[in-house]
Amino acid sequence: MWWHELDVGDNIMVGNPSISTEVKAGEVATSAHAITMDILFKLYHHNHLDENWAIQPYQPGKHLNSHHWSGGHAWRLLQAAYTIAFVCMLRFNEVLKIQAHNFGVFEKGVNFVFISTNYHPDIKPFHLWAFPPHEVHICPVRALAAWLSESRIKSGYVFQKIASGDRIAEANTPMTSEQFLELFHNNLLDIGINPAPYGTHSFRQGGCQYLHIKRHWALRKICEWGGWSAEFLNLTIVKYLISSNDNPVKPREHFFNPDRPPTVKCPHCGRCCPCG
């Protein structure tokens, strides 16, 4: 169980402090597990099931349960927020501050999105093109198109609060980090994953690892994309790339095993696998 207040206002904290979902300003949540492409793949396909993705009419008095705790609006919002946080290496609170005027779609249509970050002077704008079909589950362009076309949000906060009955709040009220974290944790439970180790930095950390391991970006390029210092003085990027909580790329017992399966690397992307 993660570190949290037992009841609001009683100042009684319970759980394990080492897996707290919040950290002080300037700290890196090394205790958080990184979100992986495999997890995002499972979330994408679960959220796109017909019974989840469909927009249902509002029914006053209808009570949700653990199996149907949300609706099509929430699923679309989550998918858009997941992909932006992952690919742009942003924290929850940074994603939830994005407003409609921060977006720009140019002549490339739905294949290109420009995200201005004037709400955060230390982060440069992001230029995003549609990802290839095999990476649709981490494509911010497609996810944003699905959310904005259905929500019809044209001004104010893009990720607005989801009210009861899967309704989008009428007032320009941004979703809070607490509500987002609750929905995210519920979503992890949907696919059979314990949500306790996942917090506000999980997408940022996972995106950093994706760009380095899958996209083979140089550390300096990752720092430039994420708006981090390239002087490597605070080792922020190292903490995201190398976390004691993440699964090792290869089993430790095979590091020096002379009988381990041969590894073949692709000359184009550098990927390798024992079965090559």
PDB file of C-alpha atoms in Angstrom:
ATOM      1  CA  MET A   1       0.000   0.000   0.000  1.00  0.00           C
ATOM      2  CA  TRP A   2       1.370   3.429  -0.955  1.00  0.00           C
ATOM      3  CA  TRP A   3       1.906   6.220   1.597  1.00  0.00           C
ATOM      4  CA  HIS A   4      -1.287   8.196   2.122  1.00  0.00           C
ATOM      5  CA  GLU A   5      -3.518   9.865   4.692  1.00  0.00           C
ATOM      6  CA  LEU A   6      -5.952   7.397   6.255  1.00  0.00           C
ATOM      7  CA  ASP A   7      -8.846   9.872   6.264  1.00  0.00           C
ATOM      8  CA  VAL A   8      -8.821  13.395   4.940  1.00  0.00           C
ATOM      9  CA  GLY A   9      -7.916  15.807   7.728  1.00  0.00           C
ATOM     10  CA  ASP A  10      -7.036  13.280  10.439  1.00  0.00           C
ATOM     11  CA  ASN A  11      -3.237  13.612   9.880  1.00  0.00           C
ATOM     12  CA  ILE A  12      -2.806   9.838  10.252  1.00  0.00           C
ATOM     13  CA  MET A  13      -0.521   8.445   7.554  1.00  0.00           C
ATOM     14  CA  VAL A  14      -0.483   4.771   6.637  1.00  0.00           C
ATOM     15  CA  GLY A  15       1.287   2.632   4.060  1.00  0.00           C
ATOM     16  CA  ASN A  16       4.846   2.411   2.810  1.00  0.00           C
ATOM     17  CA  PRO A  17       6.630   5.794   2.415  1.00  0.00           C
ATOM     18  CA  SER A  18       9.048   4.285  -0.120  1.00  0.00           C
ATOM     19  CA  ILE A  19       6.236   4.001  -2.678  1.00  0.00           C
ATOM     20  CA  SER A  20       4.693   7.415  -2.166  1.00  0.00           C
ATOM     21  CA  THR A  21       3.083   8.860  -5.315  1.00  0.00           C
ATOM     22  CA  GLU A  22       4.179  12.407  -4.443  1.00  0.00           C
ATOM     23  CA  VAL A  23       7.598  13.983  -4.060  1.00  0.00           C
ATOM     24  CA  LYS A  24       8.896  17.368  -3.056  1.00  0.00           C
ATOM     25  CA  ALA A  25       9.712  19.977  -5.684  1.00  0.00           C
ATOM     26  CA  GLY A  26      12.956  19.203  -7.479  1.00  0.00           C
ATOM     27  CA  GLU A  27      13.057  15.563  -6.411  1.00  0.00           C
ATOM     28  CA  VAL A  28      12.794  12.584  -8.725  1.00  0.00           C
ATOM     29  CA  ALA A  29      10.324   9.859  -7.869  1.00  0.00           C
ATOM     30  CA  THR A  30      12.812   6.983  -8.138  1.00  0.00           C
ATOM     31  CA  SER A  31      10.348   4.808  -6.241  1.00  0.00           C
ATOM     32  CA  ALA A  32       7.824   4.957  -9.105  1.00  0.00           C
ATOM     33  CA  HIS A  33       7.798   2.166 -11.675  1.00  0.00           C
ATOM     34  CA  ALA A  34       8.135   3.258 -15.260  1.00  0.00           C
ATOM     35  CA  ILE A  35       5.168   2.838 -17.581  1.00  0.00           C
ATOM     36  CA  THR A  36       6.199   0.556 -20.420  1.00  0.00           C
ATOM     37  CA  MET A  37       5.013   0.187 -23.996  1.00  0.00           C
ATOM     38  CA  ASP A  38       3.567  -3.190 -23.044  1.00  0.00           C
ATOM     39  CA  ILE A  39       1.402  -1.601 -20.337  1.00  0.00           C
ATOM     40  CA  LEU A  40       0.269   1.157 -22.710  1.00  0.00           C
ATOM     41  CA  PHE A  41      -0.531  -1.498 -25.322  1.00  0.00           C
ATOM     42  CA  LYS A  42      -2.772  -3.334 -22.854  1.00  0.00           C
ATOM     43  CA  LEU A  43      -4.437  -0.113 -21.675  1.00  0.00           C
ATOM     44  CA  TYR A  44      -5.074   0.983 -25.260  1.00  0.00           C
ATOM     45  CA  HIS A  45      -6.791  -2.247 -26.273  1.00  0.00           C
ATOM     46  CA  HIS A  46      -8.807  -2.463 -23.055  1.00  0.00           C
ATOM     47  CA  ASN A  47      -9.979   1.131 -23.334  1.00  0.00           C
ATOM     48  CA  HIS A  48     -10.912   0.649 -27.000  1.00  0.00           C
ATOM     49  CA  LEU A  49     -13.220  -2.278 -26.326  1.00  0.00           C
ATOM     50  CA  ASP A  50     -16.670  -1.472 -27.731  1.00  0.00           C
ATOM     51  CA  GLU A  51     -18.317  -1.477 -24.302  1.00  0.00           C
ATOM     52  CA  ASN A  52     -15.707   0.981 -22.977  1.00  0.00           C
ATOM     53  CA  TRP A  53     -15.154   3.276 -25.960  1.00  0.00           C
ATOM     54  CA  ALA A  54     -18.830   3.894 -26.736  1.00  0.00           C
ATOM     55  CA  ILE A  55     -20.351   7.143 -25.470  1.00  0.00           C
ATOM     56  CA  GLN A  56     -23.397   6.258 -23.409  1.00  0.00           C
ATOM     57  CA  PRO A  57     -26.268   8.687 -22.755  1.00  0.00           C
ATOM     58  CA  TYR A  58     -26.324  10.197 -19.303  1.00  0.00           C
ATOM     59  CA  GLN A  59     -28.560   8.311 -16.894  1.00  0.00           C
ATOM     60  CA  PRO A  60     -29.199  10.155 -13.608  1.00  0.00           C
ATOM     61  CA  GLY A  61     -29.006   7.911 -10.582  1.00  0.00           C
ATOM     62  CA  LYS A  62     -27.063   5.184 -12.349  1.00  0.00           C
ATOM     63  CA  HIS A  63     -24.337   3.816 -10.080  1.00  0.00           C
ATOM     64  CA  LEU A  64     -20.987   2.677 -11.451  1.00  0.00           C
ATOM     65  CA  ASN A  65     -19.144  -0.381 -10.189  1.00  0.00           C
ATOM     66  CA  SER A  66     -15.615  -1.727 -10.185  1.00  0.00           C
ATOM     67  CA  HIS A  67     -16.109  -3.296 -13.624  1.00  0.00           C
ATOM     68  CA  HIS A  68     -17.773  -0.269 -15.223  1.00  0.00           C
ATOM     69  CA  TRP A  69     -16.345   2.688 -13.346  1.00  0.00           C
ATOM     70  CA  SER A  70     -16.171   5.108 -16.247  1.00  0.00           C
ATOM     71  CA  GLY A  71     -17.289   5.780 -19.811  1.00  0.00           C
ATOM     72  CA  GLY A  72     -16.191   6.764 -23.299  1.00  0.00           C
ATOM     73  CA  HIS A  73     -15.302  10.340 -22.387  1.00  0.00           C
ATOM     74  CA  ALA A  74     -12.974   9.301 -19.584  1.00  0.00           C
ATOM     75  CA  TRP A  75     -11.313   6.623 -21.724  1.00  0.00           C
ATOM     76  CA  ARG A  76     -10.551   9.137 -24.486  1.00  0.00           C
ATOM     77  CA  LEU A  77      -9.252  11.705 -22.029  1.00  0.00           C
ATOM     78  CA  LEU A  78      -6.990   9.127 -20.379  1.00  0.00           C
ATOM     79  CA  GLN A  79      -5.587   7.887 -23.684  1.00  0.00           C
ATOM     80  CA  ALA A  80      -4.713  11.420 -24.778  1.00  0.00           C
ATOM     81  CA  ALA A  81      -3.144  12.278 -21.417  1.00  0.00           C
ATOM     82  CA  TYR A  82      -1.223   8.988 -21.278  1.00  0.00           C
ATOM     83  CA  THR A  83       0.364   9.430 -24.681  1.00  0.00           C
ATOM     84  CA  ILE A  84       1.302  13.086 -24.176  1.00  0.00           C
ATOM     85  CA  ALA A  85       2.836  12.403 -20.770  1.00  0.00           C
ATOM     86  CA  PHE A  86       4.752   9.409 -22.147  1.00  0.00           C
ATOM     87  CA  VAL A  87       6.068  10.812 -25.426  1.00  0.00           C
ATOM     88  CA  CYS A  88       6.698  14.365 -24.169  1.00  0.00           C
ATOM     89  CA  MET A  89       8.030  13.152 -20.799  1.00  0.00           C
ATOM     90  CA  LEU A  90       5.703  15.344 -18.747  1.00  0.00           C
ATOM     91  CA  ARG A  91       4.324  14.951 -15.241  1.00  0.00           C
ATOM     92  CA  PHE A  92       0.582  14.707 -14.609  1.00  0.00           C
ATOM     93  CA  ASN A  93       0.276  18.286 -13.389  1.00  0.00           C
ATOM     94  CA  GLU A  94       2.056  19.588 -16.501  1.00  0.00           C
ATOM     95  CA  VAL A  95      -0.255  17.690 -18.856  1.00  0.00           C
ATOM     96  CA  LEU A  96      -3.398  18.799 -17.019  1.00  0.00           C
ATOM     97  CA  LYS A  97      -2.410  22.464 -17.398  1.00  0.00           C
ATOM     98  CA  ILE A  98      -2.518  22.318 -21.205  1.00  0.00           C
ATOM     99  CA  GLN A  99      -5.213  24.531 -22.703  1.00  0.00           C
ATOM    100  CA  ALA A 100      -6.827  24.546 -26.129  1.00  0.00           C
ATOM    101  CA  HIS A 101      -4.883  27.556 -27.335  1.00  0.00           C
ATOM    102  CA  ASN A 102      -1.662  25.621 -26.709  1.00  0.00           C
ATOM    103  CA  PHE A 103      -2.483  23.383 -29.683  1.00  0.00           C
ATOM    104  CA  GLY A 104      -1.899  24.076 -33.342  1.00  0.00           C
ATOM    105  CA  VAL A 105      -2.750  21.794 -36.267  1.00  0.00           C
ATOM    106  CA  PHE A 106      -1.110  22.891 -39.498  1.00  0.00           C
ATOM    107  CA  GLU A 107      -1.394  21.939 -43.178  1.00  0.00           C
ATOM    108  CA  LYS A 108      -0.445  18.336 -42.477  1.00  0.00           C
ATOM    109  CA  GLY A 109      -3.895  17.939 -40.893  1.00  0.00           C
ATOM    110  CA  VAL A 110      -4.353  15.150 -38.395  1.00  0.00           C
ATOM    111  CA  ASN A 111      -0.812  13.920 -39.044  1.00  0.00           C
ATOM    112  CA  PHE A 112       0.824  16.783 -37.201  1.00  0.00           C
ATOM    113  CA  VAL A 113       0.201  18.555 -33.895  1.00  0.00           C
ATOM    114  CA  PHE A 114       2.090  21.456 -32.345  1.00  0.00           C
ATOM    115  CA  ILE A 115       1.868  21.804 -28.576  1.00  0.00           C
ATOM    116  CA  SER A 116       2.885  25.168 -27.187  1.00  0.00           C
ATOM    117  CA  THR A 117       4.130  25.136 -23.618  1.00  0.00           C
ATOM    118  CA  ASN A 118       3.927  28.813 -22.764  1.00  0.00           C
ATOM    119  CA  TYR A 119       2.301  27.762 -19.487  1.00  0.00           C
ATOM    120  CA  HIS A 120       5.715  26.396 -18.479  1.00  0.00           C
ATOM    121  CA  PRO A 121       8.645  28.647 -19.564  1.00  0.00           C
ATOM    122  CA  ASP A 122      11.253  25.927 -18.981  1.00  0.00           C
ATOM    123  CA  ILE A 123       9.656  23.519 -21.477  1.00  0.00           C
ATOM    124  CA  LYS A 124       9.992  24.113 -25.213  1.00  0.00           C
ATOM    125  CA  PRO A 125       7.120  23.433 -27.652  1.00  0.00           C
ATOM    126  CA  PHE A 126       6.580  19.890 -28.921  1.00  0.00           C
ATOM    127  CA  HIS A 127       6.180  19.074 -32.608  1.00  0.00           C
ATOM    128  CA  LEU A 128       4.460  15.715 -33.036  1.00  0.00           C
ATOM    129  CA  TRP A 129       3.707  13.674 -36.139  1.00  0.00           C
ATOM    130  CA  ALA A 130       1.433  10.648 -36.281  1.00  0.00           C
ATOM    131  CA  PHE A 131       3.233   7.475 -35.222  1.00  0.00           C
ATOM    132  CA  PRO A 132       3.340   4.381 -37.468  1.00  0.00           C
ATOM    133  CA  PRO A 133       0.445   1.888 -37.130  1.00  0.00           C
ATOM    134  CA  HIS A 134       2.381  -0.527 -34.917  1.00  0.00           C
ATOM    135  CA  GLU A 135       2.788   2.270 -32.354  1.00  0.00           C
ATOM    136  CA  VAL A 136      -0.803   3.499 -32.422  1.00  0.00           C
ATOM    137  CA  HIS A 137      -1.087   2.810 -28.680  1.00  0.00           C
ATOM    138  CA  ILE A 138       1.458   5.541 -27.880  1.00  0.00           C
ATOM    139  CA  CYS A 139       0.487   8.034 -30.605  1.00  0.00           C
ATOM    140  CA  PRO A 140      -0.472  11.427 -29.091  1.00  0.00           C
ATOM    141  CA  VAL A 141      -1.758  12.762 -32.421  1.00  0.00           C
ATOM    142  CA  ARG A 142      -4.413  10.075 -32.836  1.00  0.00           C
ATOM    143  CA  ALA A 143      -5.335  10.103 -29.145  1.00  0.00           C
ATOM    144  CA  LEU A 144      -5.747  13.886 -29.107  1.00  0.00           C
ATOM    145  CA  ALA A 145      -7.859  13.795 -32.250  1.00  0.00           C
ATOM    146  CA  ALA A 146     -10.182  11.223 -30.672  1.00  0.00           C
ATOM    147  CA  TRP A 147     -10.553  13.215 -27.442  1.00  0.00           C
ATOM    148  CA  LEU A 148     -10.961  16.684 -28.962  1.00  0.00           C
ATOM    149  CA  SER A 149     -13.405  15.568 -31.664  1.00  0.00           C
ATOM    150  CA  GLU A 150     -15.669  13.896 -29.101  1.00  0.00           C
ATOM    151  CA  SER A 151     -15.345  16.434 -26.265  1.00  0.00           C
ATOM    152  CA  ARG A 152     -15.604  19.406 -28.666  1.00  0.00           C
ATOM    153  CA  ILE A 153     -13.400  21.419 -26.365  1.00  0.00           C
ATOM    154  CA  LYS A 154     -12.218  24.491 -28.265  1.00  0.00           C
ATOM    155  CA  SER A 155     -11.232  26.776 -25.406  1.00  0.00           C
ATOM    156  CA  GLY A 156      -9.992  26.501 -21.857  1.00  0.00           C
ATOM    157  CA  TYR A 157      -8.419  23.436 -20.338  1.00  0.00           C
ATOM    158  CA  VAL A 158      -8.151  20.424 -22.632  1.00  0.00           C
ATOM    159  CA  PHE A 159      -8.318  17.851 -19.852  1.00  0.00           C
ATOM    160  CA  GLN A 160     -11.360  18.994 -17.935  1.00  0.00           C
ATOM    161  CA  LYS A 161     -12.880  17.333 -14.914  1.00  0.00           C
ATOM    162  CA  ILE A 162     -15.059  14.301 -15.553  1.00  0.00           C
ATOM    163  CA  ALA A 163     -18.266  14.591 -13.550  1.00  0.00           C
ATOM    164  CA  SER A 164     -20.711  11.847 -12.571  1.00  0.00           C
ATOM    165  CA  GLY A 165     -22.181   9.813 -15.383  1.00  0.00           C
ATOM    166  CA  ASP A 166     -19.064  10.306 -17.537  1.00  0.00           C
ATOM    167  CA  ARG A 167     -20.050  13.907 -18.210  1.00  0.00           C
ATOM    168  CA  ILE A 168     -17.497  16.609 -19.015  1.00  0.00           C
ATOM    169  CA  ALA A 169     -17.723  19.399 -16.441  1.00  0.00           C
ATOM    170  CA  GLU A 170     -19.564  22.380 -17.891  1.00  0.00           C
ATOM    171  CA  ALA A 171     -17.370  24.933 -16.193  1.00  0.00           C
ATOM    172  CA  ASN A 172     -13.788  25.340 -17.374  1.00  0.00           C
ATOM    173  CA  THR A 173     -12.510  23.178 -14.530  1.00  0.00           C
ATOM    174  CA  PRO A 174      -9.293  21.238 -15.110  1.00  0.00           C
ATOM    175  CA  MET A 175      -9.046  17.678 -13.920  1.00  0.00           C
ATOM    176  CA  THR A 176      -7.071  17.513 -10.696  1.00  0.00           C
ATOM    177  CA  SER A 177      -3.989  15.377 -10.278  1.00  0.00           C
ATOM    178  CA  GLU A 178      -5.876  13.414  -7.620  1.00  0.00           C
ATOM    179  CA  GLN A 179      -8.731  12.523  -9.963  1.00  0.00           C
ATOM    180  CA  PHE A 180      -6.342  11.639 -12.769  1.00  0.00           C
ATOM    181  CA  LEU A 181      -4.298   9.404 -10.491  1.00  0.00           C
ATOM    182  CA  GLU A 182      -7.461   7.663  -9.287  1.00  0.00           C
ATOM    183  CA  LEU A 183      -8.645   7.013 -12.845  1.00  0.00           C
ATOM    184  CA  PHE A 184      -5.181   5.879 -13.898  1.00  0.00           C
ATOM    185  CA  HIS A 185      -4.952   3.437 -10.991  1.00  0.00           C
ATOM    186  CA  ASN A 186      -8.440   2.099 -11.761  1.00  0.00           C
ATOM    187  CA  ASN A 187      -7.345   1.606 -15.359  1.00  0.00           C
ATOM    188  CA  LEU A 188      -4.302  -0.402 -14.249  1.00  0.00           C
ATOM    189  CA  LEU A 189      -6.540  -2.627 -12.149  1.00  0.00           C
ATOM    190  CA  ASP A 190      -8.627  -3.253 -15.274  1.00  0.00           C
ATOM    191  CA  ILE A 191      -5.657  -4.988 -16.902  1.00  0.00           C
ATOM    192  CA  GLY A 192      -4.563  -6.822 -13.750  1.00  0.00           C
ATOM    193  CA  ILE A 193      -1.669  -4.585 -12.689  1.00  0.00           C
ATOM    194  CA  ASN A 194      -1.104  -3.488  -9.093  1.00  0.00           C
ATOM    195  CA  PRO A 195      -1.271   0.337  -9.265  1.00  0.00           C
ATOM    196  CA  ALA A 196       0.615   1.012  -6.031  1.00  0.00           C
ATOM    197  CA  PRO A 197       4.104   1.477  -7.545  1.00  0.00           C
ATOM    198  CA  TYR A 198       2.907   3.852 -10.291  1.00  0.00           C
ATOM    199  CA  GLY A 199       2.784   7.574  -9.663  1.00  0.00           C
ATOM    200  CA  THR A 200       3.156  11.025 -11.156  1.00  0.00           C
ATOM    201  CA  HIS A 201       6.570  10.345 -12.711  1.00  0.00           C
ATOM    202  CA  SER A 202       5.818   6.920 -14.184  1.00  0.00           C
ATOM    203  CA  PHE A 203       4.991   8.190 -17.683  1.00  0.00           C
ATOM    204  CA  ARG A 204       7.922  10.599 -17.734  1.00  0.00           C
ATOM    205  CA  GLN A 205      10.298   7.855 -16.707  1.00  0.00           C
ATOM    206  CA  GLY A 206       8.805   5.359 -19.154  1.00  0.00           C
ATOM    207  CA  GLY A 207       8.960   7.859 -22.012  1.00  0.00           C
ATOM    208  CA  CYS A 208      12.596   8.586 -21.267  1.00  0.00           C
ATOM    209  CA  GLN A 209      13.420   4.873 -21.407  1.00  0.00           C
ATOM    210  CA  TYR A 210      11.390   4.429 -24.604  1.00  0.00           C
ATOM    211  CA  LEU A 211      13.266   7.206 -26.415  1.00  0.00           C
ATOM    212  CA  HIS A 212      16.639   5.848 -25.340  1.00  0.00           C
ATOM    213  CA  ILE A 213      16.071   2.088 -25.709  1.00  0.00           C
ATOM    214  CA  LYS A 214      13.489   1.837 -28.511  1.00  0.00           C
ATOM    215  CA  ARG A 215      14.157   5.007 -30.502  1.00  0.00           C
ATOM    216  CA  HIS A 216      17.900   4.989 -29.725  1.00  0.00           C
ATOM    217  CA  TRP A 217      18.033   8.702 -29.047  1.00  0.00           C
ATOM    218  CA  ALA A 218      21.272  10.092 -27.656  1.00  0.00           C
ATOM    219  CA  LEU A 219      21.150  11.415 -24.090  1.00  0.00           C
ATOM    220  CA  ARG A 220      21.671  14.984 -25.276  1.00  0.00           C
ATOM    221  CA  LYS A 221      18.736  14.683 -27.685  1.00  0.00           C
ATOM    222  CA  ILE A 222      16.493  13.367 -24.891  1.00  0.00           C
ATOM    223  CA  CYS A 223      17.520  16.278 -22.669  1.00  0.00           C
ATOM    224  CA  GLU A 224      16.738  18.727 -25.473  1.00  0.00           C
ATOM    225  CA  TRP A 225      13.290  17.166 -26.029  1.00  0.00           C
ATOM    226  CA  GLY A 226      12.425  17.101 -22.337  1.00  0.00           C
ATOM    227  CA  GLY A 227      13.791  20.554 -21.572  1.00  0.00           C
ATOM    228  CA  TRP A 228      16.390  19.151 -19.182  1.00  0.00           C
ATOM    229  CA  SER A 229      19.908  20.399 -18.614  1.00  0.00           C
ATOM    230  CA  ALA A 230      22.472  18.666 -20.849  1.00  0.00           C
ATOM    231  CA  GLU A 231      25.248  19.266 -18.326  1.00  0.00           C
ATOM    232  CA  PHE A 232      24.319  15.998 -16.543  1.00  0.00           C
ATOM    233  CA  LEU A 233      25.003  17.627 -13.199  1.00  0.00           C
ATOM    234  CA  ASN A 234      21.828  16.596 -11.413  1.00  0.00           C
ATOM    235  CA  LEU A 235      21.706  13.173 -13.101  1.00  0.00           C
ATOM    236  CA  THR A 236      17.943  13.458 -13.575  1.00  0.00           C
ATOM    237  CA  ILE A 237      18.075  11.553 -16.838  1.00  0.00           C
ATOM    238  CA  VAL A 238      20.191   8.796 -15.291  1.00  0.00           C
ATOM    239  CA  LYS A 239      17.601   8.279 -12.550  1.00  0.00           C
ATOM    240  CA  TYR A 240      14.911   7.891 -15.182  1.00  0.00           C
ATOM    241  CA  LEU A 241      16.945   5.578 -17.407  1.00  0.00           C
ATOM    242  CA  ILE A 242      18.287   3.415 -14.605  1.00  0.00           C
ATOM    243  CA  SER A 243      15.793   2.687 -11.844  1.00  0.00           C
ATOM    244  CA  SER A 244      16.173  -0.012  -9.214  1.00  0.00           C
ATOM    245  CA  ASN A 245      12.454  -0.715  -9.516  1.00  0.00           C
ATOM    246  CA  ASP A 246      12.398  -1.530 -13.214  1.00  0.00           C
ATOM    247  CA  ASN A 247      12.936  -4.971 -14.649  1.00  0.00           C
ATOM    248  CA  PRO A 248      16.441  -5.591 -16.045  1.00  0.00           C
ATOM    249  CA  VAL A 249      16.807  -5.714 -19.832  1.00  0.00           C
ATOM    250  CA  LYS A 250      18.582  -9.090 -19.577  1.00  0.00           C
ATOM    251  CA  PRO A 251      18.672 -11.564 -16.678  1.00  0.00           C
ATOM    252  CA  ARG A 252      21.674 -10.899 -14.457  1.00  0.00           C
ATOM    253  CA  GLU A 253      22.521 -14.603 -14.284  1.00  0.00           C
ATOM    254  CA  HIS A 254      23.213 -14.605 -18.029  1.00  0.00           C
ATOM    255  CA  PHE A 255      25.649 -11.680 -18.105  1.00  0.00           C
ATOM    256  CA  PHE A 256      28.680 -14.006 -18.303  1.00  0.00           C
ATOM    257  CA  ASN A 257      26.917 -17.207 -19.364  1.00  0.00           C
ATOM    258  CA  PRO A 258      28.906 -18.573 -22.325  1.00  0.00           C
ATOM    259  CA  ASP A 259      25.988 -20.820 -23.289  1.00  0.00           C
ATOM    260  CA  ARG A 260      23.375 -18.087 -23.527  1.00  0.00           C
ATOM    261  CA  PRO A 261      21.508 -17.896 -26.860  1.00  0.00           C
ATOM    262  CA  PRO A 262      23.281 -15.854 -29.526  1.00  0.00           C
ATOM    263  CA  THR A 263      22.088 -12.301 -30.042  1.00  0.00           C
ATOM    264  CA  VAL A 264      21.631 -10.756 -33.473  1.00  0.00           C
ATOM    265  CA  LYS A 265      21.357  -6.995 -33.842  1.00  0.00           C
ATOM    266  CA  CYS A 266      19.452  -5.278 -36.602  1.00  0.00           C
ATOM    267  CA  PRO A 267      21.908  -3.091 -38.580  1.00  0.00           C
ATOM    268  CA  HIS A 268      19.187  -0.434 -39.004  1.00  0.00           C
ATOM    269  CA  CYS A 269      17.724   0.105 -35.543  1.00  0.00           C
ATOM    270  CA  GLY A 270      20.128  -1.766 -33.299  1.00  0.00           C
ATOM    271  CA  ARG A 271      17.386  -3.886 -31.722  1.00  0.00           C
ATOM    272  CA  CYS A 272      18.322  -7.381 -30.720  1.00  0.00           C
ATOM    273  CA  CYS A 273      16.704 -10.507 -29.372  1.00  0.00           C
ATOM    274  CA  PRO A 274      17.955 -13.968 -28.401  1.00  0.00           C
ATOM    275  CA  CYS A 275      15.811 -15.618 -31.058  1.00  0.00           C
ATOM    276  CA  GLY A 276      17.298 -13.655 -33.948  1.00  0.00           C
TER     277      GLY A 276
END
